[in-house]
């Protein structure tokens, strides 16, 4: 199958050609035709399988130039909203549509202008709702409503906001919902927001051929030492080290720096600017290691991540699926190593029961003990300054 044979609008096809998309991925070849026919669609496929274009291509086809806010795409995080917008801009490049991102943490004013002048709106639920309440968002033209990473939005507690947003949209619109996983709690919103939806499910599991998954047992106080040991031993091209909390993420990153390992943290407690700076460095290959929380990692769209280290396992099994979906992308191989201490065992069991992955125990050679400071050095410094000032 080629995009050329999918009856796609000339100018959209031209844009796809320009960015080098020739063949649709599975989720794209299965959903694009039925979205074009006008059906509501509930699409499920693994992370990295091309869900953005699955809804983005027909969306750009259906939107006409010159009429404001015809499509509304909701995403769980700012990073993701930006990424979706930038991908849709590429598809609509030749068609000349305008795409406005709408998320919190930045000024409302340009967004208000954009809501009036752009055909396509991509945003996070909180800020979209905010604009709706202030009368900045005229929704009467919305004919496509997309919920991307719907599983994540539910996990992040956006259900009420989404329901309120949906309430403001015309009834005869088309609704598309995409997700890597379909936890039961999603049924409530799929039945509420969609009508006679077609369900498409492809490749929900990771490609076991390209992805190796391992675990190793370690005492909590040796975890950091083992991480450093593994990072040296494995010598990843690019790696993400996943932690559970913001504090842990900062602490691991700053301790890695102390070991001369160039790592940056990204988590929800950092400013938008800080997160973007770190992501860009990672994207450009200026740093090889990113220490991240699950939420922050959602914005990472990098193809050659060779390793995922789970410094702590997530309590939510779906987060594990999303973590490992960051590697073994675009035909490249990837390796996942989970460092398990007693706090991780229950989560590990739950994940393995749910997804029955093949995960091998990693044999570890002796490793050096390395000190780990729980508090970041910045905190201590500011405390010292505080004392000095007094
Ligand atoms: P998902 O949302 O399923 O996690 P994305 O939409 O982010 O996946 O796509 C993953 C990567 O694959 C992106 O870098 C995207 O540009 C690329 N991609 C998507 N579809 C195609 C295609 N048909 N041909 C080539 N690359 C593609
Ligand atoms: Mg996606």
XYZ file of C-alpha atoms and ligand atoms in Angstrom:
418
model
C 0.000 0.000 0.000
C 1.171 3.508 -0.870
C -0.287 6.870 0.111
C -0.630 7.526 -3.621
C -3.240 4.802 -3.873
C -5.323 6.003 -0.968
C -7.195 8.694 -2.793
C -5.586 11.443 -0.755
C -5.955 15.089 -1.775
C -3.259 16.202 -4.156
C -1.780 18.930 -1.967
C -1.767 16.712 1.135
C -0.088 13.964 -0.856
C 2.480 16.488 -2.002
C 3.217 17.454 1.607
C 3.567 13.797 2.578
C 5.972 13.354 -0.278
C 8.011 16.331 0.887
C 8.471 14.884 4.364
C 9.234 11.437 3.006
C 6.098 9.547 4.026
C 5.531 7.007 1.268
C 3.774 4.051 2.787
C 1.167 4.265 5.514
C 1.748 2.353 8.722
C -0.814 -0.279 9.624
C -2.951 1.938 11.819
C -2.880 4.597 9.086
C -3.908 2.300 6.252
C -6.756 0.942 8.338
C -8.136 4.139 9.817
C -7.604 6.786 7.123
C -10.180 5.342 4.669
C -12.928 5.072 7.270
C -12.187 8.491 8.737
C -12.504 9.854 5.204
C -15.880 8.156 4.961
C -16.981 10.098 8.003
C -17.170 7.438 10.673
C -16.260 7.998 14.288
C -13.150 5.925 14.938
C -11.572 4.437 18.033
C -8.032 3.558 17.103
C -5.568 1.611 19.180
C -1.971 0.870 18.304
C 1.330 0.896 20.085
C 3.420 3.980 20.717
C 5.453 4.936 17.672
C 3.099 3.341 15.171
C 2.051 6.626 13.572
C -1.239 7.540 15.212
C -0.738 11.272 14.640
C -0.831 10.903 10.876
C -3.652 8.354 11.151
C -5.964 11.149 12.241
C -3.855 14.084 11.031
C -3.953 13.257 7.317
C -7.736 12.891 6.921
C -8.214 15.837 9.255
C -6.148 18.092 7.036
C -8.040 16.798 4.007
C -11.414 17.619 5.500
C -10.585 21.058 6.800
C -11.090 23.881 4.333
C -8.998 27.000 4.193
C -10.426 30.211 5.595
C -12.965 29.035 8.168
C -11.901 29.195 11.779
C -11.669 26.277 14.227
C -12.974 23.376 12.188
C -10.939 20.757 14.007
C -10.102 20.428 17.677
C -7.425 17.992 18.817
C -6.956 17.356 22.540
C -3.718 15.963 23.947
C -2.631 15.332 27.535
C 0.501 17.499 27.666
C 1.881 20.695 26.201
C 4.789 18.862 24.610
C 2.447 16.488 22.905
C 0.156 19.249 21.729
C 3.144 21.000 20.195
C 4.335 17.845 18.554
C 0.944 17.057 17.051
C 0.610 20.619 15.822
C 4.011 20.532 14.207
C 3.222 17.246 12.472
C -0.152 18.532 11.238
C 1.554 21.683 9.969
C 3.755 19.490 7.835
C 0.767 17.663 6.334
C -1.045 20.932 5.656
C 1.965 22.835 4.434
C 0.890 22.976 0.789
C -2.748 23.430 1.652
C -1.822 26.504 3.645
C -3.862 25.809 6.760
C -3.036 27.425 10.034
C -2.651 25.393 13.217
C -2.892 27.003 16.663
C -1.609 25.352 19.848
C -3.453 26.119 23.054
C -1.926 25.095 26.365
C -1.266 26.524 29.783
C 1.873 28.154 31.117
C 2.056 30.730 28.336
C 0.200 33.930 27.574
C -3.426 33.662 26.455
C -3.316 36.574 24.048
C -1.657 34.974 21.004
C -3.884 31.960 21.545
C -6.985 34.160 21.450
C -5.838 35.534 18.094
C -5.030 32.059 16.853
C -8.408 30.705 17.864
C -9.979 33.336 15.629
C -7.649 32.837 12.688
C -6.693 29.177 12.566
C -8.538 26.302 10.980
C -7.048 23.707 13.307
C -6.721 23.912 17.093
C -4.504 21.560 19.089
C -4.500 21.893 22.842
C -4.589 20.521 26.336
C -8.009 20.224 27.997
C -7.499 22.731 30.821
C -6.540 25.688 28.675
C -9.045 24.893 25.935
C -11.799 24.912 28.533
C -10.461 28.149 29.942
C -10.776 29.811 26.546
C -14.251 28.396 26.067
C -15.377 29.851 29.381
C -14.016 33.253 28.497
C -15.783 33.217 25.178
C -12.548 33.154 23.199
C -13.319 29.965 21.348
C -16.190 29.925 18.891
C -16.898 26.217 18.494
C -19.747 26.301 16.022
C -17.571 25.255 13.082
C -15.913 22.321 14.813
C -16.593 19.318 12.623
C -13.778 17.071 13.858
C -12.954 16.336 17.473
C -9.874 14.243 18.199
C -8.794 12.790 21.530
C -5.180 11.702 21.265
C -3.553 9.573 23.957
C -6.970 9.214 25.472
C -5.721 6.677 28.027
C -3.267 9.209 29.306
C -5.794 11.996 29.501
C -8.008 9.840 31.661
C -5.074 8.913 33.895
C -4.265 12.567 34.306
C -7.771 13.329 35.477
C -8.993 15.267 32.443
C -12.268 13.414 32.126
C -14.455 16.214 33.506
C -12.740 18.887 31.448
C -13.119 16.801 28.309
C -16.793 16.260 29.033
C -17.320 19.993 29.434
C -15.451 20.720 26.234
C -17.460 18.106 24.375
C -20.635 19.711 25.648
C -19.763 22.882 23.777
C -19.187 21.175 20.444
C -21.747 20.706 17.683
C -23.494 17.320 17.829
C -22.982 16.452 14.198
C -19.212 16.499 14.378
C -16.978 13.495 13.776
C -15.103 12.132 16.799
C -11.812 10.255 16.676
C -10.178 8.702 19.686
C -6.652 7.321 19.652
C -4.781 5.513 22.355
C -1.920 3.060 22.868
C -3.900 1.155 25.458
C -7.613 0.759 26.088
C -8.123 0.445 29.822
C -11.690 -0.271 30.859
C -12.210 3.210 32.251
C -11.948 4.501 28.686
C -15.235 2.822 27.762
C -17.154 5.492 29.561
C -15.821 8.225 27.342
C -15.859 6.223 24.123
C -19.535 5.446 24.542
C -20.346 8.963 25.610
C -18.493 10.881 22.938
C -18.696 8.668 19.880
C -21.559 7.357 17.779
C -21.493 4.019 15.942
C -17.733 4.207 16.101
C -15.571 1.774 14.172
C -12.946 0.192 16.360
C -9.554 -0.431 14.829
C -6.847 -2.191 16.749
C -3.423 -3.005 15.315
C -0.030 -3.933 16.691
C -0.784 -3.133 20.274
C 2.179 -5.136 21.440
C 5.748 -4.099 21.040
C 7.811 -5.765 18.363
C 9.458 -8.520 20.366
C 11.920 -9.130 17.557
C 13.564 -5.746 17.913
C 13.017 -5.138 21.579
C 14.865 -6.949 24.339
C 13.544 -6.623 27.861
C 15.561 -7.431 30.975
C 15.333 -7.040 34.676
C 17.846 -7.237 37.492
C 17.421 -7.440 41.223
C 19.198 -4.899 43.340
C 19.147 -3.561 46.881
C 17.583 -0.104 47.102
C 20.790 1.513 48.329
C 22.787 0.002 45.457
C 20.414 1.042 42.748
C 22.217 4.149 41.663
C 25.571 2.368 41.609
C 24.089 -0.340 39.430
C 22.546 2.229 37.099
C 25.903 3.889 36.548
C 27.522 0.500 36.058
C 24.934 -0.517 33.453
C 25.124 2.795 31.658
C 28.882 2.362 31.288
C 28.603 -1.275 30.326
C 25.788 -0.832 27.817
C 27.134 2.391 26.349
C 23.766 3.440 24.876
C 23.451 5.583 21.807
C 20.616 7.455 23.528
C 18.809 6.435 26.686
C 15.970 7.488 28.911
C 16.142 6.727 32.605
C 12.653 6.576 34.042
C 11.901 7.575 37.620
C 8.676 7.822 39.495
C 8.669 11.239 41.099
C 9.945 14.686 40.209
C 12.277 14.671 43.148
C 13.757 11.312 42.254
C 14.185 12.453 38.651
C 16.148 15.561 39.681
C 18.221 13.627 42.168
C 19.195 10.922 39.693
C 20.096 13.487 37.027
C 22.214 15.565 39.379
C 23.978 12.500 40.762
C 24.732 11.304 37.246
C 26.261 14.690 36.491
C 28.477 14.288 39.540
C 29.749 11.102 37.935
C 30.612 13.019 34.791
C 27.633 11.588 32.931
C 25.897 14.231 30.909
C 22.240 13.785 31.774
C 19.302 16.168 31.975
C 16.083 15.830 33.913
C 12.631 16.479 32.544
C 9.584 16.457 34.750
C 6.409 18.418 35.314
C 7.972 20.651 37.959
C 10.288 22.325 35.472
C 9.270 25.290 33.403
C 8.138 24.772 29.860
C 11.325 26.455 28.695
C 13.574 24.175 30.766
C 11.832 21.083 29.503
C 12.040 22.180 25.924
C 15.705 23.016 26.261
C 16.485 19.559 27.626
C 14.368 17.844 24.990
C 16.025 19.771 22.225
C 19.491 18.848 23.472
C 18.440 15.224 23.529
C 16.861 15.455 20.133
C 19.990 17.032 18.660
C 22.223 14.448 20.289
C 24.014 16.996 22.500
C 23.106 14.913 25.525
C 22.709 11.161 25.443
C 20.762 10.690 28.637
C 17.426 11.992 29.730
C 16.037 11.305 33.186
C 12.266 11.537 33.012
C 8.937 10.996 34.677
C 6.191 9.239 32.751
C 4.205 12.381 32.164
C 7.132 14.432 30.893
C 8.341 11.646 28.614
C 5.191 11.884 26.559
C 6.702 14.637 24.482
C 9.731 12.666 23.436
C 9.704 11.778 19.783
C 13.183 10.525 19.015
C 13.777 7.499 16.857
C 17.202 6.259 17.889
C 16.742 5.709 21.590
C 18.654 2.485 22.149
C 18.007 1.970 25.861
C 15.318 2.471 28.434
C 16.364 2.127 32.062
C 13.566 1.775 34.549
C 15.113 3.161 37.706
C 11.713 2.723 39.290
C 8.813 0.836 37.802
C 5.553 2.687 37.283
C 2.607 1.520 39.360
C 0.473 1.752 36.263
C 1.053 -1.073 33.767
C 0.153 1.125 30.813
C 2.966 3.494 31.701
C 5.373 0.611 31.252
C 3.999 -0.016 27.764
C 4.479 3.631 26.922
C 7.989 3.690 28.328
C 9.170 0.757 26.285
C 7.447 2.219 23.224
C 10.069 4.974 23.267
C 12.688 2.552 21.998
C 12.854 0.030 19.138
C 11.206 2.559 16.863
C 11.445 2.971 13.132
C 12.966 -0.462 12.582
C 15.815 -0.007 15.067
C 16.494 -2.340 17.975
C 16.096 -1.379 21.599
C 16.813 -2.666 25.060
C 14.843 -2.161 28.234
C 16.433 -2.790 31.619
C 14.348 -2.628 34.773
C 16.217 -2.249 38.056
C 14.059 -3.921 40.629
C 14.284 -3.468 44.346
C 11.634 -4.477 46.829
C 9.419 -1.464 46.078
C 9.171 -2.461 42.443
C 8.182 -6.094 42.728
C 4.430 -5.632 43.013
C 4.369 -3.320 39.984
C 6.594 -5.655 38.019
C 4.320 -8.606 38.720
C 1.263 -6.626 37.674
C 2.833 -5.528 34.405
C 4.002 -9.017 33.536
C 0.643 -10.550 34.348
C -1.132 -8.063 32.166
C 1.152 -8.072 29.147
C 3.092 -11.376 29.451
C 6.250 -9.944 27.939
C 9.329 -12.047 27.583
C 11.706 -10.520 30.106
C 15.056 -12.128 30.881
C 17.112 -11.758 34.013
C 20.252 -9.795 33.400
C 23.423 -11.224 34.904
C 25.449 -8.481 36.502
C 29.166 -8.440 37.081
C 30.597 -6.787 40.189
C 30.055 -3.086 40.305
C 31.564 -0.166 42.129
C 29.742 1.557 44.938
C 28.888 5.154 44.121
C 27.517 7.720 46.548
C 24.020 9.014 45.929
C 22.715 12.247 47.396
C 18.981 12.405 47.698
C 18.759 16.149 47.673
C 19.899 18.012 44.642
C 22.940 20.200 45.124
C 20.932 23.297 44.187
C 18.736 22.915 47.235
C 21.658 22.607 49.534
C 23.337 25.596 48.032
C 20.295 27.751 48.452
C 20.035 26.642 52.046
C 23.610 27.646 52.625
C 22.941 31.029 51.015
C 19.933 31.442 53.186
C 22.012 30.832 56.280
C 24.698 33.125 55.084
C 22.219 35.909 54.439
C 20.887 35.633 57.954
P 2.280 7.338 17.897
O 1.409 8.540 18.064
O 1.538 6.127 17.463
O 3.143 7.078 19.099
P 3.656 9.012 16.011
O 2.482 9.530 15.281
O 4.298 9.912 17.000
O 3.308 7.628 16.710
O 4.720 8.529 14.906
C 5.993 8.009 15.262
C 7.057 8.422 14.237
O 6.822 7.808 12.979
C 7.078 9.912 13.984
O 8.426 10.333 13.917
C 6.402 10.052 12.630
O 6.829 11.210 11.940
C 6.813 8.769 11.928
N 5.826 8.297 10.923
C 4.497 8.180 11.109
N 3.902 7.694 10.004
C 4.875 7.502 9.089
C 4.881 7.007 7.740
N 3.782 6.623 7.134
N 6.079 6.954 7.093
C 7.203 7.352 7.719
N 7.274 7.818 8.999
C 6.129 7.885 9.681
Mg 0.889 9.771 19.526
